[in-house]
Short mmCIF file of C-alpha atoms and ligand atoms in Angstrom, two decimals:
data_model
loop_
_atom_site.label_atom_id
_atom_site.label_comp_id
_atom_site.label_asym_id
_atom_site.label_seq_id
_atom_site.Cartn_x
_atom_site.Cartn_y
_atom_site.Cartn_z
CA MET A 1182 22.18 -30.69 3.48
CA ARG A 1183 18.65 -29.76 2.54
CA ARG A 1184 17.33 -26.48 3.76
CA THR A 1185 14.38 -26.41 6.12
CA LYS A 1186 12.14 -23.37 5.98
CA ILE A 1187 11.81 -21.51 9.35
CA VAL A 1188 8.01 -21.85 9.28
CA ASP A 1189 8.32 -25.59 9.19
CA LEU A 1190 11.25 -25.79 11.60
CA LEU A 1191 9.35 -23.95 14.35
CA LYS A 1192 6.60 -26.59 14.32
CA ARG A 1193 9.08 -29.46 14.82
CA GLU A 1194 9.93 -31.22 18.06
CA ASP A 1195 12.56 -33.68 17.07
CA TYR A 1196 15.22 -32.03 19.08
CA GLY A 1197 18.81 -33.30 18.33
CA SER A 1198 18.34 -33.49 14.72
CA GLN A 1199 20.80 -31.85 12.34
CA VAL A 1200 19.15 -29.01 10.20
CA CYS A 1201 20.08 -26.36 7.69
CA VAL A 1202 18.34 -22.92 7.62
CA LYS A 1203 18.99 -20.01 5.37
CA GLY A 1204 17.92 -16.48 5.81
CA TRP A 1205 18.65 -12.87 6.61
CA VAL A 1206 19.95 -11.58 9.90
CA ARG A 1207 17.45 -9.42 11.83
CA THR A 1208 19.56 -8.84 14.99
CA LYS A 1209 22.80 -10.14 16.54
CA ARG A 1210 23.62 -9.73 20.08
CA GLY A 1211 25.88 -11.64 22.56
CA SER A 1212 29.24 -11.60 24.51
CA LYS A 1213 32.75 -12.39 23.73
CA SER A 1214 32.03 -16.13 24.05
CA VAL A 1215 28.63 -16.60 22.44
CA ASN A 1216 26.47 -14.84 19.85
CA PHE A 1217 22.74 -14.98 19.35
CA ILE A 1218 21.54 -14.37 15.88
CA ALA A 1219 17.83 -13.84 15.04
CA LEU A 1220 17.32 -15.27 11.39
CA ASN A 1221 14.37 -14.73 9.20
CA ASP A 1222 13.68 -16.32 5.87
CA GLY A 1223 10.33 -14.71 4.92
CA SER A 1224 8.37 -17.87 5.38
CA THR A 1225 6.89 -16.54 8.70
CA ILE A 1226 6.99 -13.37 10.77
CA LYS A 1227 8.99 -15.49 13.34
CA ASN A 1228 12.75 -15.70 13.58
CA VAL A 1229 14.71 -18.61 14.58
CA GLN A 1230 17.52 -18.08 17.11
CA ILE A 1231 20.97 -19.28 16.15
CA VAL A 1232 23.32 -19.81 19.06
CA ALA A 1233 27.05 -19.53 17.85
CA ASP A 1234 29.83 -20.16 20.19
CA ALA A 1235 32.63 -17.73 19.37
CA GLU A 1236 35.48 -20.25 19.63
CA LYS A 1237 33.98 -22.36 16.84
CA PHE A 1238 33.97 -19.64 14.21
CA ASP A 1239 36.39 -17.28 12.51
CA PRO A 1240 36.25 -13.94 14.32
CA GLU A 1241 36.40 -11.95 11.04
CA MET A 1242 33.42 -13.89 9.69
CA MET A 1243 31.51 -13.36 12.83
CA LYS A 1244 32.19 -9.68 12.61
CA SER A 1245 30.63 -9.55 9.10
CA ILE A 1246 27.40 -11.04 10.36
CA THR A 1247 25.44 -7.78 10.74
CA THR A 1248 21.78 -6.91 10.38
CA GLY A 1249 20.65 -7.70 6.82
CA ALA A 1250 23.39 -10.24 6.07
CA CYS A 1251 22.51 -13.44 4.44
CA LEU A 1252 23.47 -16.63 6.04
CA SER A 1253 23.39 -20.47 5.67
CA VAL A 1254 23.50 -22.21 9.08
CA VAL A 1255 23.89 -25.89 9.79
CA GLY A 1256 23.48 -27.15 13.34
CA GLU A 1257 21.58 -29.09 15.97
CA MET A 1258 17.98 -28.35 16.74
CA VAL A 1259 17.75 -27.87 20.44
CA GLN A 1260 14.91 -27.06 22.81
CA SER A 1261 14.86 -23.50 23.59
CA ILE A 1262 14.58 -22.38 27.28
CA GLY A 1263 14.01 -18.70 26.52
CA ALA A 1264 10.43 -17.40 26.26
CA GLY A 1265 8.66 -17.24 22.98
CA GLN A 1266 9.98 -20.15 20.94
CA ASN A 1267 10.55 -23.89 21.49
CA VAL A 1268 13.32 -24.32 18.97
CA GLU A 1269 16.72 -22.91 18.47
CA ILE A 1270 19.83 -24.02 16.48
CA GLN A 1271 23.18 -24.66 18.02
CA ALA A 1272 25.32 -23.72 15.06
CA SER A 1273 28.20 -26.02 13.80
CA GLU A 1274 28.66 -24.39 10.46
CA ILE A 1275 27.91 -20.81 9.39
CA GLU A 1276 28.44 -19.69 5.71
CA LEU A 1277 28.12 -15.95 5.00
CA LEU A 1278 26.24 -15.90 1.63
CA GLY A 1279 26.03 -12.16 1.44
CA ASP A 1280 27.43 -9.61 3.83
CA CYS A 1281 25.52 -6.35 4.47
CA PRO A 1282 27.41 -3.11 4.71
CA SER A 1283 26.38 -0.55 7.30
CA ASP A 1284 24.48 1.67 4.80
CA TYR A 1285 21.83 -1.00 4.47
CA PRO A 1286 18.61 1.18 4.28
CA MET A 1287 16.51 -1.12 6.49
CA GLN A 1288 19.13 -1.08 9.25
CA LYS A 1289 17.14 0.93 11.84
CA LYS A 1290 13.85 0.03 13.29
CA GLY A 1291 10.98 2.49 13.53
CA GLN A 1292 11.48 4.30 10.22
CA THR A 1293 8.41 6.06 8.82
CA MET A 1294 6.26 4.57 6.08
CA GLU A 1295 7.32 7.41 3.68
CA TYR A 1296 11.01 6.44 4.32
CA MET A 1297 10.34 2.75 3.65
CA ARG A 1298 8.44 3.59 0.44
CA GLN A 1299 11.62 4.98 -0.86
CA TYR A 1300 13.20 1.66 -0.50
CA ALA A 1301 10.28 -0.45 -1.78
CA HIS A 1302 12.82 -3.00 -3.11
CA MET A 1303 14.17 -3.50 0.42
CA ARG A 1304 11.18 -3.09 2.57
CA ILE A 1305 9.92 -6.48 1.72
CA ARG A 1306 12.58 -7.73 4.18
CA THR A 1307 11.00 -6.02 7.23
CA ASN A 1308 8.53 -7.51 9.57
CA THR A 1309 5.74 -5.15 8.63
CA PHE A 1310 5.99 -5.55 4.88
CA GLY A 1311 6.52 -9.31 5.23
CA ALA A 1312 3.38 -9.56 7.15
CA VAL A 1313 1.45 -7.38 4.61
CA PHE A 1314 2.57 -9.33 1.51
CA ARG A 1315 2.02 -12.69 3.14
CA ILE A 1316 -1.59 -11.55 3.99
CA ARG A 1317 -1.93 -10.20 0.42
CA HIS A 1318 -0.91 -13.53 -0.94
CA ASN A 1319 -3.55 -15.24 1.27
CA MET A 1320 -6.30 -12.97 0.18
CA ALA A 1321 -5.65 -13.68 -3.39
CA ILE A 1322 -5.96 -17.43 -2.60
CA ALA A 1323 -9.13 -16.85 -0.59
CA ILE A 1324 -10.67 -15.05 -3.49
CA HIS A 1325 -10.03 -17.81 -6.02
CA LYS A 1326 -11.26 -20.36 -3.45
CA PHE A 1327 -14.44 -18.47 -2.70
CA PHE A 1328 -15.49 -18.10 -6.34
CA HIS A 1329 -14.23 -21.60 -7.43
CA ASP A 1330 -16.16 -23.29 -4.69
CA LYS A 1331 -19.33 -21.38 -5.75
CA GLY A 1332 -18.89 -22.52 -9.39
CA PHE A 1333 -17.73 -19.21 -10.81
CA TYR A 1334 -15.23 -19.38 -13.68
CA TYR A 1335 -12.06 -17.33 -13.63
CA PHE A 1336 -12.24 -15.33 -16.84
CA HIS A 1337 -9.48 -13.35 -18.28
CA THR A 1338 -10.40 -10.00 -19.75
CA PRO A 1339 -7.95 -7.84 -21.86
CA ILE A 1340 -5.61 -5.21 -20.37
CA ILE A 1341 -5.37 -3.29 -23.53
CA THR A 1342 -8.71 -1.96 -24.73
CA ALA A 1343 -10.15 0.15 -27.41
CA SER A 1344 -13.33 1.06 -25.51
CA ASP A 1345 -13.18 4.31 -23.62
CA CYS A 1346 -16.77 4.60 -22.48
CA GLU A 1347 -16.10 3.90 -18.79
CA GLY A 1348 -13.49 6.22 -17.54
CA ALA A 1349 -13.49 8.99 -20.04
CA GLY A 1350 -10.25 11.02 -19.44
CA GLU A 1351 -8.78 8.59 -16.88
CA MET A 1352 -7.14 6.17 -19.17
CA PHE A 1353 -3.45 5.62 -20.02
CA GLN A 1354 -2.88 5.42 -23.80
CA VAL A 1355 -1.11 2.47 -25.40
CA THR A 1356 0.77 3.26 -28.65
CA THR A 1357 3.73 2.42 -30.69
CA LYS A 1358 3.61 5.77 -32.54
CA ASN A 1359 6.53 8.16 -32.42
CA LEU A 1360 5.36 10.84 -30.03
CA TYR A 1361 7.75 13.37 -31.46
CA ASP A 1362 6.30 13.07 -34.79
CA LEU A 1363 2.51 12.50 -34.72
CA LYS A 1364 0.51 12.55 -37.94
CA LYS A 1365 -2.64 14.65 -37.59
CA ASP A 1366 -5.68 15.28 -39.83
CA ASP A 1367 -6.87 18.67 -40.99
CA ASN A 1368 -8.71 19.28 -37.67
CA GLY A 1369 -5.56 18.57 -35.63
CA GLN A 1370 -6.76 15.17 -34.50
CA ILE A 1371 -4.15 12.36 -34.24
CA ILE A 1372 -4.40 9.81 -37.03
CA TYR A 1373 -4.32 6.25 -35.54
CA ASN A 1374 -4.64 4.02 -38.53
CA ASP A 1375 -1.04 3.42 -38.74
CA ASP A 1376 -0.66 2.82 -35.03
CA PHE A 1377 -0.21 -0.76 -33.85
CA PHE A 1378 -3.94 -1.60 -33.39
CA GLY A 1379 -5.05 0.78 -36.09
CA LYS A 1380 -7.09 2.72 -33.58
CA MET A 1381 -6.65 4.49 -30.30
CA THR A 1382 -6.14 2.03 -27.49
CA SER A 1383 -5.62 2.33 -23.65
CA LEU A 1384 -5.05 0.22 -20.47
CA THR A 1385 -8.28 -1.08 -19.02
CA VAL A 1386 -9.99 0.85 -16.14
CA SER A 1387 -12.43 -2.11 -15.56
CA GLY A 1388 -12.99 -5.64 -16.92
CA GLN A 1389 -16.65 -5.38 -16.39
CA LEU A 1390 -17.83 -5.00 -19.95
CA GLU A 1391 -16.04 -7.98 -21.13
CA GLY A 1392 -17.03 -9.65 -17.85
CA GLU A 1393 -20.58 -9.21 -18.86
CA LEU A 1394 -19.80 -11.04 -22.14
CA GLY A 1395 -18.42 -13.92 -20.06
CA ALA A 1396 -21.35 -14.13 -17.69
CA THR A 1397 -23.88 -14.19 -20.47
CA GLY A 1398 -22.24 -17.29 -21.81
CA LEU A 1399 -20.68 -19.12 -18.83
CA GLY A 1400 -23.35 -18.09 -16.30
CA GLN A 1401 -21.10 -16.78 -13.59
CA ILE A 1402 -17.54 -15.54 -13.93
CA TYR A 1403 -14.93 -13.49 -11.97
CA THR A 1404 -11.95 -11.52 -13.12
CA PHE A 1405 -8.99 -10.74 -11.01
CA GLY A 1406 -6.37 -8.54 -12.71
CA PRO A 1407 -4.53 -5.28 -13.03
CA THR A 1408 -6.56 -2.23 -13.50
CA PHE A 1409 -5.36 1.27 -14.49
CA ARG A 1410 -6.65 4.67 -13.70
CA ALA A 1411 -4.88 7.94 -14.68
CA GLU A 1412 -6.81 9.84 -11.98
CA ASN A 1413 -4.67 12.56 -10.56
CA SER A 1414 -5.96 11.93 -7.09
CA ASN A 1415 -3.24 11.81 -4.49
CA THR A 1416 -5.15 10.14 -1.82
CA PRO A 1417 -4.27 7.21 0.58
CA ARG A 1418 -6.97 5.21 -1.21
CA HIS A 1419 -6.08 5.58 -4.96
CA LEU A 1420 -3.36 3.96 -7.09
CA ALA A 1421 -2.83 4.43 -10.83
CA GLU A 1422 -2.23 0.58 -11.13
CA PHE A 1423 -4.28 -1.53 -8.86
CA TRP A 1424 -5.90 -4.95 -8.90
CA MET A 1425 -9.65 -5.55 -9.11
CA ILE A 1426 -11.94 -8.49 -8.62
CA GLU A 1427 -15.10 -8.34 -10.69
CA PRO A 1428 -17.62 -11.10 -10.48
CA GLU A 1429 -20.54 -10.97 -12.94
CA VAL A 1430 -23.59 -13.13 -12.54
CA SER A 1431 -26.48 -14.07 -14.75
CA PHE A 1432 -29.99 -14.10 -13.43
CA ILE A 1433 -29.05 -12.30 -10.19
CA ASP A 1434 -31.26 -9.70 -8.52
CA LEU A 1435 -30.34 -6.83 -6.20
CA PRO A 1436 -31.01 -8.59 -2.77
CA ASP A 1437 -28.91 -11.59 -4.06
CA LEU A 1438 -26.15 -9.27 -5.27
CA MET A 1439 -25.97 -7.62 -1.92
CA ASP A 1440 -25.74 -11.14 -0.22
CA LEU A 1441 -22.93 -12.09 -2.49
CA GLU A 1442 -20.99 -8.91 -1.64
CA GLU A 1443 -21.48 -9.39 2.02
CA GLU A 1444 -20.67 -13.13 1.93
CA PHE A 1445 -17.64 -12.57 -0.17
CA ILE A 1446 -15.97 -9.96 2.07
CA LYS A 1447 -16.77 -11.86 5.23
CA TYR A 1448 -15.20 -15.01 3.68
CA CYS A 1449 -11.95 -13.24 2.90
CA VAL A 1450 -11.77 -11.63 6.35
CA GLN A 1451 -12.45 -14.92 7.92
CA TRP A 1452 -9.78 -16.54 5.89
CA ALA A 1453 -7.26 -14.00 7.19
CA LEU A 1454 -8.29 -14.61 10.75
CA ASP A 1455 -7.95 -18.45 10.19
CA ASN A 1456 -4.70 -18.42 8.09
CA CYS A 1457 -2.63 -15.34 8.89
CA GLN A 1458 -2.86 -15.37 12.66
CA ASP A 1459 0.94 -14.60 13.29
CA ASP A 1460 0.95 -11.80 10.88
CA LEU A 1461 -2.19 -10.31 12.22
CA GLU A 1462 -1.15 -10.48 15.74
CA PHE A 1463 2.01 -8.66 14.70
CA LEU A 1464 0.15 -5.92 12.83
CA ASN A 1465 -2.38 -5.66 15.79
CA LYS A 1466 0.46 -5.07 18.18
CA MET A 1467 2.61 -2.65 15.97
CA ILE A 1468 0.38 -0.96 13.48
CA ASP A 1469 -3.25 -0.87 14.69
CA LYS A 1470 -4.36 -1.85 18.17
CA GLY A 1471 -8.04 -2.37 17.10
CA LEU A 1472 -7.24 -4.52 14.06
CA ILE A 1473 -8.25 -8.02 15.07
CA GLU A 1474 -11.21 -6.87 16.99
CA ARG A 1475 -12.46 -4.89 13.87
CA LEU A 1476 -11.91 -7.97 11.73
CA GLN A 1477 -13.92 -10.15 14.09
CA SER A 1478 -16.66 -7.64 14.36
CA VAL A 1479 -17.14 -7.43 10.57
CA VAL A 1480 -17.43 -11.18 10.34
CA ASN A 1481 -20.01 -11.17 13.04
CA THR A 1482 -22.25 -8.21 12.18
CA GLU A 1483 -24.94 -7.89 9.51
CA PHE A 1484 -24.20 -5.13 7.00
CA VAL A 1485 -26.79 -2.35 6.91
CA ARG A 1486 -28.75 -2.07 3.64
CA LEU A 1487 -29.51 1.56 3.00
CA PRO A 1488 -31.26 3.25 0.12
CA TYR A 1489 -29.46 6.30 -0.95
CA THR A 1490 -32.56 8.49 -0.36
CA LYS A 1491 -32.63 7.35 3.27
CA GLY A 1492 -28.94 7.96 3.58
CA ILE A 1493 -29.30 11.56 2.54
CA GLU A 1494 -32.09 12.05 5.06
CA ILE A 1495 -29.72 10.80 7.79
CA LEU A 1496 -26.95 13.18 6.64
CA GLU A 1497 -29.30 16.14 6.33
CA GLU A 1498 -30.49 15.42 9.82
CA ALA A 1499 -26.98 15.35 11.15
CA VAL A 1500 -26.26 18.74 9.54
CA LYS A 1501 -29.46 20.12 11.09
CA ASN A 1502 -28.14 18.93 14.47
CA GLY A 1503 -24.85 20.77 14.10
CA HIS A 1504 -22.51 18.19 12.36
CA LYS A 1505 -20.10 20.01 10.14
CA PHE A 1506 -19.23 18.56 6.80
CA GLU A 1507 -16.71 20.10 4.40
CA PHE A 1508 -18.95 19.42 1.42
CA PRO A 1509 -22.75 20.17 1.27
CA VAL A 1510 -25.19 17.25 1.01
CA SER A 1511 -28.49 17.02 -0.74
CA TRP A 1512 -30.41 14.48 -2.70
CA GLY A 1513 -28.64 14.06 -6.10
CA CYS A 1514 -25.08 14.67 -4.83
CA ASP A 1515 -22.33 12.15 -5.06
CA LEU A 1516 -21.32 11.29 -1.50
CA ALA A 1517 -17.98 12.34 -0.34
CA SER A 1518 -15.80 10.17 1.67
CA GLU A 1519 -16.60 12.28 4.84
CA HIS A 1520 -20.33 11.47 4.31
CA GLU A 1521 -19.71 7.73 3.73
CA ARG A 1522 -17.59 7.58 6.84
CA TYR A 1523 -20.17 9.41 9.00
CA LEU A 1524 -22.74 6.81 8.06
CA VAL A 1525 -20.53 3.88 8.64
CA GLU A 1526 -18.35 4.99 11.61
CA GLU A 1527 -20.66 7.25 13.55
CA TYR A 1528 -24.23 6.56 12.63
CA PHE A 1529 -24.52 2.78 12.13
CA LYS A 1530 -21.08 1.75 13.38
CA LYS A 1531 -21.26 -1.08 10.81
CA PRO A 1532 -20.52 -1.68 7.17
CA VAL A 1533 -23.26 -0.22 5.00
CA ILE A 1534 -24.40 -1.34 1.60
CA MET A 1535 -25.96 1.67 -0.15
CA ILE A 1536 -28.36 1.13 -2.97
CA ASP A 1537 -30.71 2.89 -5.42
CA TYR A 1538 -28.60 5.87 -6.28
CA PRO A 1539 -29.66 8.82 -8.51
CA LYS A 1540 -29.14 7.79 -12.07
CA ASP A 1541 -27.19 10.90 -12.95
CA ILE A 1542 -24.29 10.10 -10.56
CA LYS A 1543 -23.97 6.52 -11.71
CA ALA A 1544 -22.76 4.75 -14.88
CA PHE A 1545 -24.96 4.24 -18.01
CA TYR A 1546 -25.28 0.51 -17.72
CA MET A 1547 -26.94 0.40 -14.31
CA LYS A 1548 -30.58 -1.00 -14.22
CA GLN A 1549 -33.19 1.72 -13.98
CA ASN A 1550 -35.71 1.55 -11.18
CA GLU A 1551 -39.48 2.06 -11.80
CA ASP A 1552 -39.30 5.58 -10.25
CA GLY A 1553 -37.45 6.82 -13.28
CA LYS A 1554 -34.93 8.60 -10.94
CA THR A 1555 -32.83 6.02 -9.41
CA VAL A 1556 -30.76 2.96 -10.54
CA GLN A 1557 -29.88 -0.38 -8.96
CA GLY A 1558 -26.25 0.41 -7.92
CA THR A 1559 -24.78 -0.87 -4.80
CA ASP A 1560 -21.65 0.52 -3.02
CA VAL A 1561 -20.27 -1.32 0.07
CA LEU A 1562 -18.96 1.41 2.42
CA PHE A 1563 -16.40 0.24 5.10
CA PRO A 1564 -15.01 1.70 8.29
CA GLN A 1565 -11.73 3.40 7.74
CA ILE A 1566 -11.76 2.73 4.01
CA GLY A 1567 -14.99 4.19 2.66
CA GLU A 1568 -16.01 2.61 -0.69
CA ILE A 1569 -14.61 -0.93 -0.89
CA ILE A 1570 -17.03 -2.37 -3.54
CA GLY A 1571 -18.96 -0.73 -6.30
CA GLY A 1572 -21.51 -2.75 -8.10
CA SER A 1573 -24.96 -2.89 -9.77
CA ILE A 1574 -27.69 -4.83 -11.48
CA ARG A 1575 -27.14 -4.07 -15.24
CA GLU A 1576 -29.81 -2.62 -17.56
CA GLU A 1577 -30.82 -5.61 -19.71
CA SER A 1578 -33.30 -3.86 -21.89
CA TYR A 1579 -31.73 -2.84 -25.32
CA ASP A 1580 -33.99 0.22 -25.61
CA LYS A 1581 -33.61 1.49 -22.19
CA LEU A 1582 -29.85 1.09 -22.45
CA MET A 1583 -29.67 2.91 -25.80
CA LYS A 1584 -31.81 5.71 -24.42
CA ARG A 1585 -29.45 6.24 -21.58
CA ILE A 1586 -26.30 6.01 -23.80
CA GLU A 1587 -27.82 8.79 -25.99
CA GLU A 1588 -28.80 10.99 -23.05
CA MET A 1589 -25.36 10.63 -21.49
CA ASN A 1590 -23.47 11.06 -24.82
CA ILE A 1591 -21.53 7.91 -24.32
CA PRO A 1592 -19.22 7.17 -27.23
CA MET A 1593 -20.42 3.77 -28.37
CA LYS A 1594 -18.81 3.61 -31.78
CA ASP A 1595 -16.67 0.63 -30.98
CA MET A 1596 -19.11 -0.93 -28.56
CA TRP A 1597 -21.32 -2.89 -30.87
CA TRP A 1598 -20.19 -6.12 -29.22
CA TYR A 1599 -21.41 -4.87 -25.78
CA LEU A 1600 -24.89 -3.95 -27.20
CA ASP A 1601 -25.16 -7.46 -28.77
CA THR A 1602 -25.57 -8.93 -25.29
CA ARG A 1603 -28.92 -7.03 -25.06
CA LYS A 1604 -29.86 -7.73 -28.69
CA TYR A 1605 -29.38 -11.53 -28.65
CA GLY A 1606 -30.85 -13.44 -25.75
CA SER A 1607 -30.55 -10.60 -23.22
CA CYS A 1608 -30.65 -11.73 -19.63
CA PRO A 1609 -30.93 -10.02 -16.21
CA HIS A 1610 -27.40 -9.93 -14.65
CA GLY A 1611 -25.28 -7.92 -12.32
CA GLY A 1612 -21.97 -7.84 -10.58
CA PHE A 1613 -19.44 -5.77 -8.73
CA GLY A 1614 -15.86 -4.63 -8.53
CA LEU A 1615 -13.83 -4.87 -5.43
CA GLY A 1616 -10.51 -2.98 -5.20
CA PHE A 1617 -8.00 -5.63 -4.04
CA GLU A 1618 -5.78 -3.06 -2.31
CA ARG A 1619 -8.73 -1.56 -0.50
CA LEU A 1620 -9.46 -5.02 0.94
CA ILE A 1621 -5.89 -5.44 1.91
CA LEU A 1622 -5.89 -2.01 3.67
CA PHE A 1623 -8.83 -3.16 5.74
CA VAL A 1624 -7.37 -6.52 6.55
CA THR A 1625 -3.96 -5.29 7.54
CA GLY A 1626 -4.89 -1.94 9.25
CA MET A 1627 -2.24 -0.15 7.12
CA GLN A 1628 -3.18 3.44 6.48
CA ASN A 1629 -1.87 4.06 2.93
CA ILE A 1630 -2.75 2.14 -0.13
CA ARG A 1631 0.94 2.59 -1.32
CA ASP A 1632 1.94 0.24 1.46
CA VAL A 1633 -0.16 -2.71 0.57
CA ILE A 1634 1.09 -3.30 -2.98
CA PRO A 1635 4.81 -4.15 -3.52
CA PHE A 1636 5.59 -1.46 -6.01
CA PRO A 1637 2.98 1.37 -6.11
CA ARG A 1638 2.28 3.45 -9.09
CA THR A 1639 0.84 6.85 -8.39
CA PRO A 1640 1.26 10.38 -9.92
CA LYS A 1641 4.89 11.12 -10.45
CA THR A 1642 6.01 7.69 -9.10
CA ALA A 1643 6.83 4.61 -11.15
CA GLU A 1644 10.12 3.61 -9.50
CA PHE A 1645 11.23 -0.01 -9.38
P1 ATP B 822 -13.71 5.95 -5.63
O1 ATP B 822 -14.98 6.76 -5.56
O2 ATP B 822 -13.19 5.53 -4.35
O3 ATP B 822 -12.73 6.72 -6.60
P2 ATP B 822 -14.90 4.52 -7.82
O4 ATP B 822 -16.37 4.95 -7.69
O5 ATP B 822 -14.05 5.23 -8.85
O6 ATP B 822 -14.11 4.65 -6.40
P3 ATP B 822 -15.40 1.98 -9.12
O7 ATP B 822 -15.20 2.57 -10.49
O8 ATP B 822 -16.69 1.56 -8.70
O9 ATP B 822 -14.74 2.99 -7.94
O10 ATP B 822 -14.41 0.78 -8.99
C1 ATP B 822 -14.65 -0.30 -8.10
C2 ATP B 822 -13.75 -0.52 -6.97
O11 ATP B 822 -12.32 -0.42 -7.38
C3 ATP B 822 -13.94 0.50 -6.03
O12 ATP B 822 -14.95 0.20 -5.11
C4 ATP B 822 -12.62 0.57 -5.25
O13 ATP B 822 -12.56 -0.51 -4.30
C5 ATP B 822 -11.61 0.14 -6.29
N1 ATP B 822 -10.87 1.38 -6.90
C6 ATP B 822 -11.39 2.39 -7.68
N2 ATP B 822 -10.50 3.21 -8.04
C7 ATP B 822 -9.31 2.84 -7.34
C8 ATP B 822 -7.91 3.38 -7.36
N3 ATP B 822 -7.64 4.40 -8.08
N4 ATP B 822 -7.12 2.61 -6.66
C9 ATP B 822 -7.38 1.56 -5.97
N5 ATP B 822 -8.72 1.04 -5.99
C10 ATP B 822 -9.66 1.69 -6.62
MN1 MN B 823 -12.66 6.87 -8.76
#
């Protein structure tokens, strides 16, 4: 008999039909004469209740049906009188597909997130992580739909790269060389010409530079792929391997870029509210009581647009009025997360798009303003998360870009192809990068970025 997914079964009303469901036991309770088994197959946060009369089944087999065991059940769909669900199954056949010994690590409810992380291969079977990963899937779909509907092309940028100008010092090297026997030149520098690519290569820290090549040919593109940063920052917001979405748009200016950022995030959040209701309700109840309200409020408020200089004034004013920050704040400094969160959570109580940053704290490719001091960067700052998006209008003038590259000592030896965009038919353009897991953190109310990606990679952890 063909299997019905629980998500589909729970919508049906053709009581009396014979059905087959397969899944994992969440709980079993009952008496000598009848057992009630809550079965979950991952298709929804909801379980279906299996009613099994003891007399119909082998007592040994019934004993083996413990939390975590995998079953195939055939039976009659009956209307449920208990609260919660309309449908339950009166079992006629139960096959134990996989029993589950009592050392099953997901046995007990209410384990800490740290405990669950040690069993990342098993935590997927819990309510919380089921909800998180179903939402993660939905967000990926929302992202593709948003850009596709706007006429952006999904553009694949390389994961292995030879350009190291973006994240100097934060890259993972890629090599086939024998690390025990490295050939070096007279200065002690490693010789790469016999390595696989004939030069030093690394995992990408951003697809932006190649994304710009795409946008200046296809008009508007987005990337959505894995990104790697060997930053040794053990925070709840950083992973060594994460997923980034990077749209890049020709002929866009700063106000339109900010509109795109705001519209994009709101679209994704609205998508979750519309398509992940059951999972959000579960997370709202179990993880974060303010979650759904916060999501609704983001969809319904206009983001604040705040020049960096104004932001610094607000922060300095706060310090004057006695607010204590761990790090000092003055014009020219890079904002710490406590500063960002003060602006977003205490001062404005709304998401903030900060623009016009001092050029010295931003990347070389950002478009320089007339004032000679600031550049057209935009960071979107979010409650709970801090920076969720980093973007900018790009400098399209070849001369200004080259001057900045020289001032900042950027190694551009292998970057002739990037400069060609400014040399041949240069065009105004801009874009942004959104960290996928930071979006998932916001949408799920989870506290640690390690708990919104199935198998997190962080300093000293690469299990599974
Ligand atoms: P942060 O200051 O938080 O380290 P960043 O300035 O290094 O961020 P960008 O280089 O602008 O970030 O990258 C674009 C986006 O990628 C960020 O806004 C953030 O959402 C995400 N991001 C950056 N680094 C990480 C990381 N290590 N893990 C997860 N997401 C990240
Ligand atoms: Mn960073």
